Amino acid sequence: MIRVLILFISLIGTQSLLAQDLFELKNKTLVYEAFFIEPSGDTLTKEKIEFQFTSNPWTFKSQEEVKFTYFTDTIAIEEFVHPFEKVRKKHERNQRKKEQKKSGWENWTWLDKTVITGYILNDSVFWIHPPRENQYIYNEISGMPQVELNQLSIGGNWKSKLIIMMGWYDFKGTVESKYKVKGKAPYKNKGVSVSEAWEIEASHSHSKLGESQSRIIFDEKQFGFLKFDNSFYDGRRIVISLIEIKTTPNTKYD
């Protein structure tokens, strides 16, 4: 009986410790630099993306709101070849209307400046929708960035499955992701320095498009995701790295 009681007290203490030590992102804005790299190795765009975390419930009540703000390189983005044929044709039609100075073309644009989406952060998991607007649409097939916090030790692993529906055109299909903790690594980039973070490798198998890979650097003590390095089936890469942390008031978005 005494042993059971000691175990029970120990479990309560462990849970309290986990809750106390869990890093906090609410009312913070994490600023990332983002590179879109072509198969040739040339960098097409270098931009900033802000992740503004709130405590407001998102559409799915188990998730809270995060706002992505894109600081788009509007010149370089003109050279981006969209992976969806249907969208490419629409771009071409609107470009012709623009060149012919036809009215109405300016009312349609494919670039998004901001988007509100969801994230989950609790004692078990940190899970977030990735930036997937504009050229970052490729992130849809690199799985949802997630870390099972109780698996953060060398060799820790987890799996996920994502069904991509009709609205994603050429990306429609199923993505099965496998994550594995490889070890620890330091991280330093501009205003952010972490002496010891987790290095996670992931593979993402699309039912039609083949394999994509991810390397994730994750800080369990302060900031969460420090870096995403995603390599896609067609040779393109997206590298998103944390460079700044700002405190922001909690805002309700419409």
PDB file of N, CA and C in Angstrom, residues 31-132:
ATOM      1  N   VAL A  31       9.506  35.038 -35.241  1.00  0.00           N
ATOM      2  CA  VAL A  31       9.852  35.515 -36.573  1.00  0.00           C
ATOM      3  C   VAL A  31      10.855  34.541 -37.194  1.00  0.00           C
ATOM      4  N   TYR A  32      10.521  34.051 -38.382  1.00  0.00           N
ATOM      5  CA  TYR A  32      11.364  33.089 -39.085  1.00  0.00           C
ATOM      6  C   TYR A  32      11.842  33.696 -40.403  1.00  0.00           C
ATOM      7  N   GLU A  33      13.056  33.324 -40.818  1.00  0.00           N
ATOM      8  CA  GLU A  33      13.462  33.600 -42.184  1.00  0.00           C
ATOM      9  C   GLU A  33      13.197  32.339 -42.996  1.00  0.00           C
ATOM     10  N   ALA A  34      12.741  32.525 -44.217  1.00  0.00           N
ATOM     11  CA  ALA A  34      12.304  31.392 -45.039  1.00  0.00           C
ATOM     12  C   ALA A  34      12.961  31.461 -46.410  1.00  0.00           C
ATOM     13  N   PHE A  35      13.568  30.345 -46.804  1.00  0.00           N
ATOM     14  CA  PHE A  35      14.216  30.231 -48.106  1.00  0.00           C
ATOM     15  C   PHE A  35      13.459  29.211 -48.950  1.00  0.00           C
ATOM     16  N   PHE A  36      13.168  29.583 -50.185  1.00  0.00           N
ATOM     17  CA  PHE A  36      12.612  28.640 -51.156  1.00  0.00           C
ATOM     18  C   PHE A  36      13.708  28.362 -52.168  1.00  0.00           C
ATOM     19  N   ILE A  37      14.130  27.114 -52.258  1.00  0.00           N
ATOM     20  CA  ILE A  37      15.315  26.744 -53.039  1.00  0.00           C
ATOM     21  C   ILE A  37      14.908  25.832 -54.188  1.00  0.00           C
ATOM     22  N   GLU A  38      15.347  26.190 -55.383  1.00  0.00           N
ATOM     23  CA  GLU A  38      15.016  25.428 -56.582  1.00  0.00           C
ATOM     24  C   GLU A  38      15.866  24.154 -56.679  1.00  0.00           C
ATOM     25  N   PRO A  39      15.464  23.191 -57.533  1.00  0.00           N
ATOM     26  CA  PRO A  39      16.256  21.955 -57.697  1.00  0.00           C
ATOM     27  C   PRO A  39      17.710  22.208 -58.108  1.00  0.00           C
ATOM     28  N   SER A  40      17.963  23.330 -58.778  1.00  0.00           N
ATOM     29  CA  SER A  40      19.321  23.678 -59.196  1.00  0.00           C
ATOM     30  C   SER A  40      20.206  24.070 -58.024  1.00  0.00           C
ATOM     31  N   GLY A  41      19.589  24.332 -56.874  1.00  0.00           N
ATOM     32  CA  GLY A  41      20.318  24.824 -55.713  1.00  0.00           C
ATOM     33  C   GLY A  41      20.244  26.330 -55.552  1.00  0.00           C
ATOM     34  N   ASP A  42      19.667  27.027 -56.534  1.00  0.00           N
ATOM     35  CA  ASP A  42      19.517  28.476 -56.463  1.00  0.00           C
ATOM     36  C   ASP A  42      18.360  28.849 -55.532  1.00  0.00           C
ATOM     37  N   THR A  43      18.554  29.894 -54.743  1.00  0.00           N
ATOM     38  CA  THR A  43      17.497  30.389 -53.868  1.00  0.00           C
ATOM     39  C   THR A  43      16.580  31.311 -54.666  1.00  0.00           C
ATOM     40  N   LEU A  44      15.310  30.926 -54.773  1.00  0.00           N
ATOM     41  CA  LEU A  44      14.343  31.751 -55.501  1.00  0.00           C
ATOM     42  C   LEU A  44      13.882  32.919 -54.646  1.00  0.00           C
ATOM     43  N   THR A  45      13.473  32.655 -53.399  1.00  0.00           N
ATOM     44  CA  THR A  45      13.005  33.710 -52.500  1.00  0.00           C
ATOM     45  C   THR A  45      13.636  33.565 -51.129  1.00  0.00           C
ATOM     46  N   LYS A  46      13.909  34.711 -50.512  1.00  0.00           N
ATOM     47  CA  LYS A  46      14.328  34.787 -49.116  1.00  0.00           C
ATOM     48  C   LYS A  46      13.417  35.803 -48.456  1.00  0.00           C
ATOM     49  N   GLU A  47      12.613  35.357 -47.514  1.00  0.00           N
ATOM     50  CA  GLU A  47      11.562  36.195 -46.928  1.00  0.00           C
ATOM     51  C   GLU A  47      11.514  36.004 -45.416  1.00  0.00           C
ATOM     52  N   LYS A  48      10.566  36.713 -44.798  1.00  0.00           N
ATOM     53  CA  LYS A  48      10.248  36.494 -43.395  1.00  0.00           C
ATOM     54  C   LYS A  48       8.806  36.015 -43.263  1.00  0.00           C
ATOM     55  N   ILE A  49       8.577  35.156 -42.279  1.00  0.00           N
ATOM     56  CA  ILE A  49       7.223  34.739 -41.905  1.00  0.00           C
ATOM     57  C   ILE A  49       7.098  34.896 -40.399  1.00  0.00           C
ATOM     58  N   GLU A  50       6.032  35.535 -39.941  1.00  0.00           N
ATOM     59  CA  GLU A  50       5.777  35.661 -38.510  1.00  0.00           C
ATOM     60  C   GLU A  50       4.689  34.680 -38.084  1.00  0.00           C
ATOM     61  N   PHE A  51       4.938  33.970 -36.982  1.00  0.00           N
ATOM     62  CA  PHE A  51       3.964  33.091 -36.355  1.00  0.00           C
ATOM     63  C   PHE A  51       3.496  33.796 -35.079  1.00  0.00           C
ATOM     64  N   GLN A  52       2.259  34.294 -35.056  1.00  0.00           N
ATOM     65  CA  GLN A  52       1.730  34.959 -33.871  1.00  0.00           C
ATOM     66  C   GLN A  52       0.770  34.021 -33.150  1.00  0.00           C
ATOM     67  N   PHE A  53       1.165  33.562 -31.967  1.00  0.00           N
ATOM     68  CA  PHE A  53       0.391  32.588 -31.204  1.00  0.00           C
ATOM     69  C   PHE A  53      -0.563  33.301 -30.245  1.00  0.00           C
ATOM     70  N   THR A  54      -1.774  32.761 -30.110  1.00  0.00           N
ATOM     71  CA  THR A  54      -2.763  33.329 -29.188  1.00  0.00           C
ATOM     72  C   THR A  54      -3.346  32.199 -28.337  1.00  0.00           C
ATOM     73  N   SER A  55      -4.222  32.572 -27.427  1.00  0.00           N
ATOM     74  CA  SER A  55      -4.962  31.582 -26.629  1.00  0.00           C
ATOM     75  C   SER A  55      -6.398  31.461 -27.105  1.00  0.00           C
ATOM     76  N   ASN A  56      -6.731  32.073 -28.236  1.00  0.00           N
ATOM     77  CA  ASN A  56      -8.084  32.011 -28.770  1.00  0.00           C
ATOM     78  C   ASN A  56      -8.355  30.651 -29.402  1.00  0.00           C
ATOM     79  N   PRO A  57      -9.533  30.078 -29.158  1.00  0.00           N
ATOM     80  CA  PRO A  57      -9.862  28.806 -29.825  1.00  0.00           C
ATOM     81  C   PRO A  57      -9.987  28.998 -31.329  1.00  0.00           C
ATOM     82  N   TRP A  58      -9.468  28.025 -32.100  1.00  0.00           N
ATOM     83  CA  TRP A  58      -9.599  28.045 -33.549  1.00  0.00           C
ATOM     84  C   TRP A  58     -10.881  27.321 -33.926  1.00  0.00           C
ATOM     85  N   THR A  59     -11.112  27.116 -35.228  1.00  0.00           N
ATOM     86  CA  THR A  59     -12.328  26.472 -35.726  1.00  0.00           C
ATOM     87  C   THR A  59     -12.565  25.133 -35.033  1.00  0.00           C
ATOM     88  N   PHE A  60     -11.508  24.334 -34.914  1.00  0.00           N
ATOM     89  CA  PHE A  60     -11.583  23.090 -34.169  1.00  0.00           C
ATOM     90  C   PHE A  60     -11.208  23.412 -32.735  1.00  0.00           C
ATOM     91  N   LYS A  61     -12.106  23.184 -31.790  1.00  0.00           N
ATOM     92  CA  LYS A  61     -11.966  23.701 -30.440  1.00  0.00           C
ATOM     93  C   LYS A  61     -10.779  23.122 -29.684  1.00  0.00           C
ATOM     94  N   SER A  62     -10.245  22.002 -30.146  1.00  0.00           N
ATOM     95  CA  SER A  62      -9.061  21.456 -29.484  1.00  0.00           C
ATOM     96  C   SER A  62      -7.807  22.238 -29.859  1.00  0.00           C
ATOM     97  N   GLN A  63      -7.927  23.131 -30.852  1.00  0.00           N
ATOM     98  CA  GLN A  63      -6.792  23.903 -31.339  1.00  0.00           C
ATOM     99  C   GLN A  63      -6.965  25.386 -30.992  1.00  0.00           C
ATOM    100  N   GLU A  64      -5.838  26.074 -30.899  1.00  0.00           N
ATOM    101  CA  GLU A  64      -5.847  27.513 -30.674  1.00  0.00           C
ATOM    102  C   GLU A  64      -5.303  28.227 -31.904  1.00  0.00           C
ATOM    103  N   GLU A  65      -5.555  29.532 -31.972  1.00  0.00           N
ATOM    104  CA  GLU A  65      -5.225  30.282 -33.177  1.00  0.00           C
ATOM    105  C   GLU A  65      -3.743  30.656 -33.247  1.00  0.00           C
ATOM    106  N   VAL A  66      -3.200  30.528 -34.446  1.00  0.00           N
ATOM    107  CA  VAL A  66      -1.906  31.112 -34.767  1.00  0.00           C
ATOM    108  C   VAL A  66      -2.073  31.846 -36.096  1.00  0.00           C
ATOM    109  N   LYS A  67      -1.518  33.040 -36.156  1.00  0.00           N
ATOM    110  CA  LYS A  67      -1.619  33.865 -37.360  1.00  0.00           C
ATOM    111  C   LYS A  67      -0.266  33.881 -38.061  1.00  0.00           C
ATOM    112  N   PHE A  68      -0.270  33.509 -39.346  1.00  0.00           N
ATOM    113  CA  PHE A  68       0.929  33.607 -40.179  1.00  0.00           C
ATOM    114  C   PHE A  68       0.858  34.908 -40.982  1.00  0.00           C
ATOM    115  N   THR A  69       1.931  35.677 -40.938  1.00  0.00           N
ATOM    116  CA  THR A  69       2.052  36.876 -41.761  1.00  0.00           C
ATOM    117  C   THR A  69       3.249  36.690 -42.691  1.00  0.00           C
ATOM    118  N   TYR A  70       2.998  36.828 -43.991  1.00  0.00           N
ATOM    119  CA  TYR A  70       4.037  36.617 -45.002  1.00  0.00           C
ATOM    120  C   TYR A  70       4.551  37.959 -45.517  1.00  0.00           C
ATOM    121  N   PHE A  71       5.870  38.119 -45.512  1.00  0.00           N
ATOM    122  CA  PHE A  71       6.504  39.308 -46.073  1.00  0.00           C
ATOM    123  C   PHE A  71       7.111  38.888 -47.421  1.00  0.00           C
ATOM    124  N   THR A  72       6.244  38.852 -48.414  1.00  0.00           N
ATOM    125  CA  THR A  72       6.563  38.212 -49.691  1.00  0.00           C
ATOM    126  C   THR A  72       7.502  39.042 -50.558  1.00  0.00           C
ATOM    127  N   ASP A  73       8.453  38.350 -51.158  1.00  0.00           N
ATOM    128  CA  ASP A  73       9.317  38.953 -52.180  1.00  0.00           C
ATOM    129  C   ASP A  73       8.503  38.978 -53.475  1.00  0.00           C
ATOM    130  N   THR A  74       7.808  40.084 -53.712  1.00  0.00           N
ATOM    131  CA  THR A  74       6.846  40.152 -54.816  1.00  0.00           C
ATOM    132  C   THR A  74       7.510  40.161 -56.189  1.00  0.00           C
ATOM    133  N   ILE A  75       8.810  40.426 -56.228  1.00  0.00           N
ATOM    134  CA  ILE A  75       9.524  40.406 -57.512  1.00  0.00           C
ATOM    135  C   ILE A  75       9.974  38.985 -57.843  1.00  0.00           C
ATOM    136  N   ALA A  76      10.691  38.354 -56.930  1.00  0.00           N
ATOM    137  CA  ALA A  76      11.208  37.001 -57.183  1.00  0.00           C
ATOM    138  C   ALA A  76      10.083  35.981 -57.324  1.00  0.00           C
ATOM    139  N   ILE A  77       8.976  36.223 -56.633  1.00  0.00           N
ATOM    140  CA  ILE A  77       7.883  35.250 -56.655  1.00  0.00           C
ATOM    141  C   ILE A  77       7.285  35.103 -58.054  1.00  0.00           C
ATOM    142  N   GLU A  78       7.507  36.092 -58.911  1.00  0.00           N
ATOM    143  CA  GLU A  78       7.003  36.016 -60.280  1.00  0.00           C
ATOM    144  C   GLU A  78       7.620  34.839 -61.038  1.00  0.00           C
ATOM    145  N   GLU A  79       8.787  34.368 -60.586  1.00  0.00           N
ATOM    146  CA  GLU A  79       9.461  33.254 -61.253  1.00  0.00           C
ATOM    147  C   GLU A  79       9.053  31.897 -60.687  1.00  0.00           C
ATOM    148  N   PHE A  80       8.192  31.902 -59.678  1.00  0.00           N
ATOM    149  CA  PHE A  80       7.756  30.645 -59.065  1.00  0.00           C
ATOM    150  C   PHE A  80       6.822  29.895 -59.998  1.00  0.00           C
ATOM    151  N   VAL A  81       7.106  28.614 -60.223  1.00  0.00           N
ATOM    152  CA  VAL A  81       6.253  27.758 -61.045  1.00  0.00           C
ATOM    153  C   VAL A  81       5.363  26.948 -60.102  1.00  0.00           C
ATOM    154  N   HIS A  82       4.081  27.259 -60.111  1.00  0.00           N
ATOM    155  CA  HIS A  82       3.147  26.611 -59.202  1.00  0.00           C
ATOM    156  C   HIS A  82       3.018  25.128 -59.548  1.00  0.00           C
ATOM    157  N   PRO A  83       2.992  24.244 -58.537  1.00  0.00           N
ATOM    158  CA  PRO A  83       2.936  22.810 -58.821  1.00  0.00           C
ATOM    159  C   PRO A  83       1.590  22.318 -59.336  1.00  0.00           C
ATOM    160  N   PHE A  84       0.536  23.134 -59.221  1.00  0.00           N
ATOM    161  CA  PHE A  84      -0.786  22.713 -59.682  1.00  0.00           C
ATOM    162  C   PHE A  84      -1.046  23.234 -61.094  1.00  0.00           C
ATOM    163  N   GLU A  85      -1.282  22.350 -62.038  1.00  0.00           N
ATOM    164  CA  GLU A  85      -1.520  22.756 -63.423  1.00  0.00           C
ATOM    165  C   GLU A  85      -2.734  23.677 -63.533  1.00  0.00           C
ATOM    166  N   LYS A  86      -3.793  23.383 -62.791  1.00  0.00           N
ATOM    167  CA  LYS A  86      -5.009  24.185 -62.853  1.00  0.00           C
ATOM    168  C   LYS A  86      -4.736  25.627 -62.413  1.00  0.00           C
ATOM    169  N   VAL A  87      -3.929  25.788 -61.397  1.00  0.00           N
ATOM    170  CA  VAL A  87      -3.599  27.125 -60.904  1.00  0.00           C
ATOM    171  C   VAL A  87      -2.665  27.840 -61.882  1.00  0.00           C
ATOM    172  N   ARG A  88      -1.727  27.109 -62.466  1.00  0.00           N
ATOM    173  CA  ARG A  88      -0.825  27.719 -63.451  1.00  0.00           C
ATOM    174  C   ARG A  88      -1.614  28.301 -64.617  1.00  0.00           C
ATOM    175  N   LYS A  89      -2.600  27.568 -65.109  1.00  0.00           N
ATOM    176  CA  LYS A  89      -3.402  28.055 -66.231  1.00  0.00           C
ATOM    177  C   LYS A  89      -4.194  29.304 -65.850  1.00  0.00           C
ATOM    178  N   LYS A  90      -4.659  29.336 -64.600  1.00  0.00           N
ATOM    179  CA  LYS A  90      -5.388  30.518 -64.145  1.00  0.00           C
ATOM    180  C   LYS A  90      -4.458  31.722 -64.080  1.00  0.00           C
ATOM    181  N   HIS A  91      -3.227  31.498 -63.603  1.00  0.00           N
ATOM    182  CA  HIS A  91      -2.237  32.577 -63.588  1.00  0.00           C
ATOM    183  C   HIS A  91      -2.007  33.112 -65.000  1.00  0.00           C
ATOM    184  N   GLU A  92      -1.861  32.203 -65.961  1.00  0.00           N
ATOM    185  CA  GLU A  92      -1.590  32.605 -67.342  1.00  0.00           C
ATOM    186  C   GLU A  92      -2.739  33.431 -67.908  1.00  0.00           C
ATOM    187  N   ARG A  93      -3.977  33.030 -67.617  1.00  0.00           N
ATOM    188  CA  ARG A  93      -5.144  33.784 -68.113  1.00  0.00           C
ATOM    189  C   ARG A  93      -5.155  35.192 -67.529  1.00  0.00           C
ATOM    190  N   ASN A  94      -4.873  35.293 -66.229  1.00  0.00           N
ATOM    191  CA  ASN A  94      -4.888  36.608 -65.604  1.00  0.00           C
ATOM    192  C   ASN A  94      -3.726  37.466 -66.065  1.00  0.00           C
ATOM    193  N   GLN A  95      -2.591  36.854 -66.370  1.00  0.00           N
ATOM    194  CA  GLN A  95      -1.462  37.610 -66.901  1.00  0.00           C
ATOM    195  C   GLN A  95      -1.797  38.194 -68.272  1.00  0.00           C
ATOM    196  N   ARG A  96      -2.494  37.405 -69.098  1.00  0.00           N
ATOM    197  CA  ARG A  96      -2.904  37.911 -70.407  1.00  0.00           C
ATOM    198  C   ARG A  96      -3.881  39.074 -70.267  1.00  0.00           C
ATOM    199  N   LYS A  97      -4.800  38.965 -69.313  1.00  0.00           N
ATOM    200  CA  LYS A  97      -5.744  40.056 -69.082  1.00  0.00           C
ATOM    201  C   LYS A  97      -5.009  41.318 -68.639  1.00  0.00           C
ATOM    202  N   LYS A  98      -3.980  41.115 -67.789  1.00  0.00           N
ATOM    203  CA  LYS A  98      -3.194  42.254 -67.325  1.00  0.00           C
ATOM    204  C   LYS A  98      -2.485  42.926 -68.492  1.00  0.00           C
ATOM    205  N   GLU A  99      -1.848  42.121 -69.353  1.00  0.00           N
ATOM    206  CA  GLU A  99      -1.114  42.664 -70.496  1.00  0.00           C
ATOM    207  C   GLU A  99      -2.045  43.367 -71.478  1.00  0.00           C
ATOM    208  N   GLN A 100      -3.285  42.863 -71.582  1.00  0.00           N
ATOM    209  CA  GLN A 100      -4.263  43.463 -72.497  1.00  0.00           C
ATOM    210  C   GLN A 100      -5.045  44.590 -71.826  1.00  0.00           C
ATOM    211  N   LYS A 101      -4.700  44.859 -70.553  1.00  0.00           N
ATOM    212  CA  LYS A 101      -5.330  45.923 -69.764  1.00  0.00           C
ATOM    213  C   LYS A 101      -6.842  45.753 -69.684  1.00  0.00           C
ATOM    214  N   LYS A 102      -7.236  44.499 -69.559  1.00  0.00           N
ATOM    215  CA  LYS A 102      -8.663  44.230 -69.395  1.00  0.00           C
ATOM    216  C   LYS A 102      -9.060  44.435 -67.938  1.00  0.00           C
ATOM    217  N   SER A 103     -10.250  44.967 -67.731  1.00  0.00           N
ATOM    218  CA  SER A 103     -10.717  45.217 -66.366  1.00  0.00           C
ATOM    219  C   SER A 103     -10.984  43.892 -65.661  1.00  0.00           C
ATOM    220  N   GLY A 104     -10.780  43.901 -64.388  1.00  0.00           N
ATOM    221  CA  GLY A 104     -11.113  42.721 -63.586  1.00  0.00           C
ATOM    222  C   GLY A 104      -9.924  41.869 -63.199  1.00  0.00           C
ATOM    223  N   TRP A 105      -8.825  41.938 -63.959  1.00  0.00           N
ATOM    224  CA  TRP A 105      -7.704  41.050 -63.646  1.00  0.00           C
ATOM    225  C   TRP A 105      -7.123  41.343 -62.268  1.00  0.00           C
ATOM    226  N   GLU A 106      -7.157  42.629 -61.868  1.00  0.00           N
ATOM    227  CA  GLU A 106      -6.530  43.002 -60.597  1.00  0.00           C
ATOM    228  C   GLU A 106      -7.338  42.506 -59.399  1.00  0.00           C
ATOM    229  N   ASN A 107      -8.549  42.037 -59.642  1.00  0.00           N
ATOM    230  CA  ASN A 107      -9.377  41.552 -58.541  1.00  0.00           C
ATOM    231  C   ASN A 107      -9.068  40.105 -58.163  1.00  0.00           C
ATOM    232  N   TRP A 108      -8.160  39.503 -58.910  1.00  0.00           N
ATOM    233  CA  TRP A 108      -7.787  38.124 -58.590  1.00  0.00           C
ATOM    234  C   TRP A 108      -6.284  38.041 -58.399  1.00  0.00           C
ATOM    235  N   THR A 109      -5.876  37.592 -57.243  1.00  0.00           N
ATOM    236  CA  THR A 109      -4.455  37.379 -56.986  1.00  0.00           C
ATOM    237  C   THR A 109      -4.307  36.103 -56.188  1.00  0.00           C
ATOM    238  N   TRP A 110      -3.206  35.413 -56.366  1.00  0.00           N
ATOM    239  CA  TRP A 110      -3.022  34.149 -55.665  1.00  0.00           C
ATOM    240  C   TRP A 110      -2.162  34.299 -54.417  1.00  0.00           C
ATOM    241  N   LEU A 111      -1.593  35.496 -54.185  1.00  0.00           N
ATOM    242  CA  LEU A 111      -0.728  35.676 -53.024  1.00  0.00           C
ATOM    243  C   LEU A 111      -1.531  35.994 -51.772  1.00  0.00           C
ATOM    244  N   ASP A 112      -1.220  35.296 -50.692  1.00  0.00           N
ATOM    245  CA  ASP A 112      -1.836  35.560 -49.393  1.00  0.00           C
ATOM    246  C   ASP A 112      -0.848  36.306 -48.516  1.00  0.00           C
ATOM    247  N   LYS A 113      -1.324  37.334 -47.818  1.00  0.00           N
ATOM    248  CA  LYS A 113      -0.470  38.082 -46.899  1.00  0.00           C
ATOM    249  C   LYS A 113      -0.567  37.541 -45.479  1.00  0.00           C
ATOM    250  N   THR A 114      -1.780  37.119 -45.088  1.00  0.00           N
ATOM    251  CA  THR A 114      -1.975  36.569 -43.748  1.00  0.00           C
ATOM    252  C   THR A 114      -2.947  35.401 -43.811  1.00  0.00           C
ATOM    253  N   VAL A 115      -2.852  34.523 -42.813  1.00  0.00           N
ATOM    254  CA  VAL A 115      -3.799  33.421 -42.687  1.00  0.00           C
ATOM    255  C   VAL A 115      -3.895  33.051 -41.210  1.00  0.00           C
ATOM    256  N   ILE A 116      -5.083  32.677 -40.772  1.00  0.00           N
ATOM    257  CA  ILE A 116      -5.298  32.200 -39.405  1.00  0.00           C
ATOM    258  C   ILE A 116      -5.490  30.699 -39.457  1.00  0.00           C
ATOM    259  N   THR A 117      -4.734  29.979 -38.663  1.00  0.00           N
ATOM    260  CA  THR A 117      -4.865  28.525 -38.621  1.00  0.00           C
ATOM    261  C   THR A 117      -4.724  28.055 -37.176  1.00  0.00           C
ATOM    262  N   GLY A 118      -4.494  26.753 -36.959  1.00  0.00           N
ATOM    263  CA  GLY A 118      -4.534  26.225 -35.606  1.00  0.00           C
ATOM    264  C   GLY A 118      -3.261  25.523 -35.168  1.00  0.00           C
ATOM    265  N   TYR A 119      -3.094  25.437 -33.849  1.00  0.00           N
ATOM    266  CA  TYR A 119      -1.984  24.686 -33.262  1.00  0.00           C
ATOM    267  C   TYR A 119      -2.454  24.050 -31.964  1.00  0.00           C
ATOM    268  N   ILE A 120      -1.716  23.029 -31.510  1.00  0.00           N
ATOM    269  CA  ILE A 120      -1.964  22.369 -30.235  1.00  0.00           C
ATOM    270  C   ILE A 120      -0.652  22.312 -29.473  1.00  0.00           C
ATOM    271  N   LEU A 121      -0.676  22.762 -28.230  1.00  0.00           N
ATOM    272  CA  LEU A 121       0.486  22.651 -27.353  1.00  0.00           C
ATOM    273  C   LEU A 121      -0.002  22.239 -25.974  1.00  0.00           C
ATOM    274  N   ASN A 122       0.361  21.017 -25.574  1.00  0.00           N
ATOM    275  CA  ASN A 122       0.021  20.536 -24.239  1.00  0.00           C
ATOM    276  C   ASN A 122       1.156  19.656 -23.725  1.00  0.00           C
ATOM    277  N   ASP A 123       0.935  18.958 -22.628  1.00  0.00           N
ATOM    278  CA  ASP A 123       1.990  18.144 -22.029  1.00  0.00           C
ATOM    279  C   ASP A 123       2.423  16.982 -22.914  1.00  0.00           C
ATOM    280  N   SER A 124       1.613  16.647 -23.911  1.00  0.00           N
ATOM    281  CA  SER A 124       1.902  15.471 -24.735  1.00  0.00           C
ATOM    282  C   SER A 124       2.482  15.797 -26.092  1.00  0.00           C
ATOM    283  N   VAL A 125       2.031  16.901 -26.694  1.00  0.00           N
ATOM    284  CA  VAL A 125       2.368  17.130 -28.098  1.00  0.00           C
ATOM    285  C   VAL A 125       2.420  18.622 -28.428  1.00  0.00           C
ATOM    286  N   PHE A 126       3.284  18.964 -29.354  1.00  0.00           N
ATOM    287  CA  PHE A 126       3.227  20.264 -30.026  1.00  0.00           C
ATOM    288  C   PHE A 126       2.972  19.966 -31.493  1.00  0.00           C
ATOM    289  N   TRP A 127       1.850  20.481 -31.990  1.00  0.00           N
ATOM    290  CA  TRP A 127       1.378  20.189 -33.345  1.00  0.00           C
ATOM    291  C   TRP A 127       0.896  21.495 -33.954  1.00  0.00           C
ATOM    292  N   ILE A 128       1.252  21.729 -35.214  1.00  0.00           N
ATOM    293  CA  ILE A 128       0.867  22.989 -35.846  1.00  0.00           C
ATOM    294  C   ILE A 128       0.664  22.774 -37.342  1.00  0.00           C
ATOM    295  N   HIS A 129      -0.299  23.500 -37.897  1.00  0.00           N
ATOM    296  CA  HIS A 129      -0.405  23.548 -39.349  1.00  0.00           C
ATOM    297  C   HIS A 129       0.827  24.284 -39.880  1.00  0.00           C
ATOM    298  N   PRO A 130       1.437  23.808 -40.947  1.00  0.00           N
ATOM    299  CA  PRO A 130       2.615  24.504 -41.477  1.00  0.00           C
ATOM    300  C   PRO A 130       2.197  25.695 -42.336  1.00  0.00           C
ATOM    301  N   PRO A 131       3.096  26.640 -42.582  1.00  0.00           N
ATOM    302  CA  PRO A 131       2.821  27.658 -43.593  1.00  0.00           C
ATOM    303  C   PRO A 131       2.667  26.974 -44.955  1.00  0.00           C
ATOM    304  N   ARG A 132       1.520  27.146 -45.605  1.00  0.00           N
ATOM    305  CA  ARG A 132       1.285  26.478 -46.890  1.00  0.00           C
ATOM    306  C   ARG A 132       0.661  27.421 -47.910  1.00  0.00           C
TER     307      ARG A 132
END
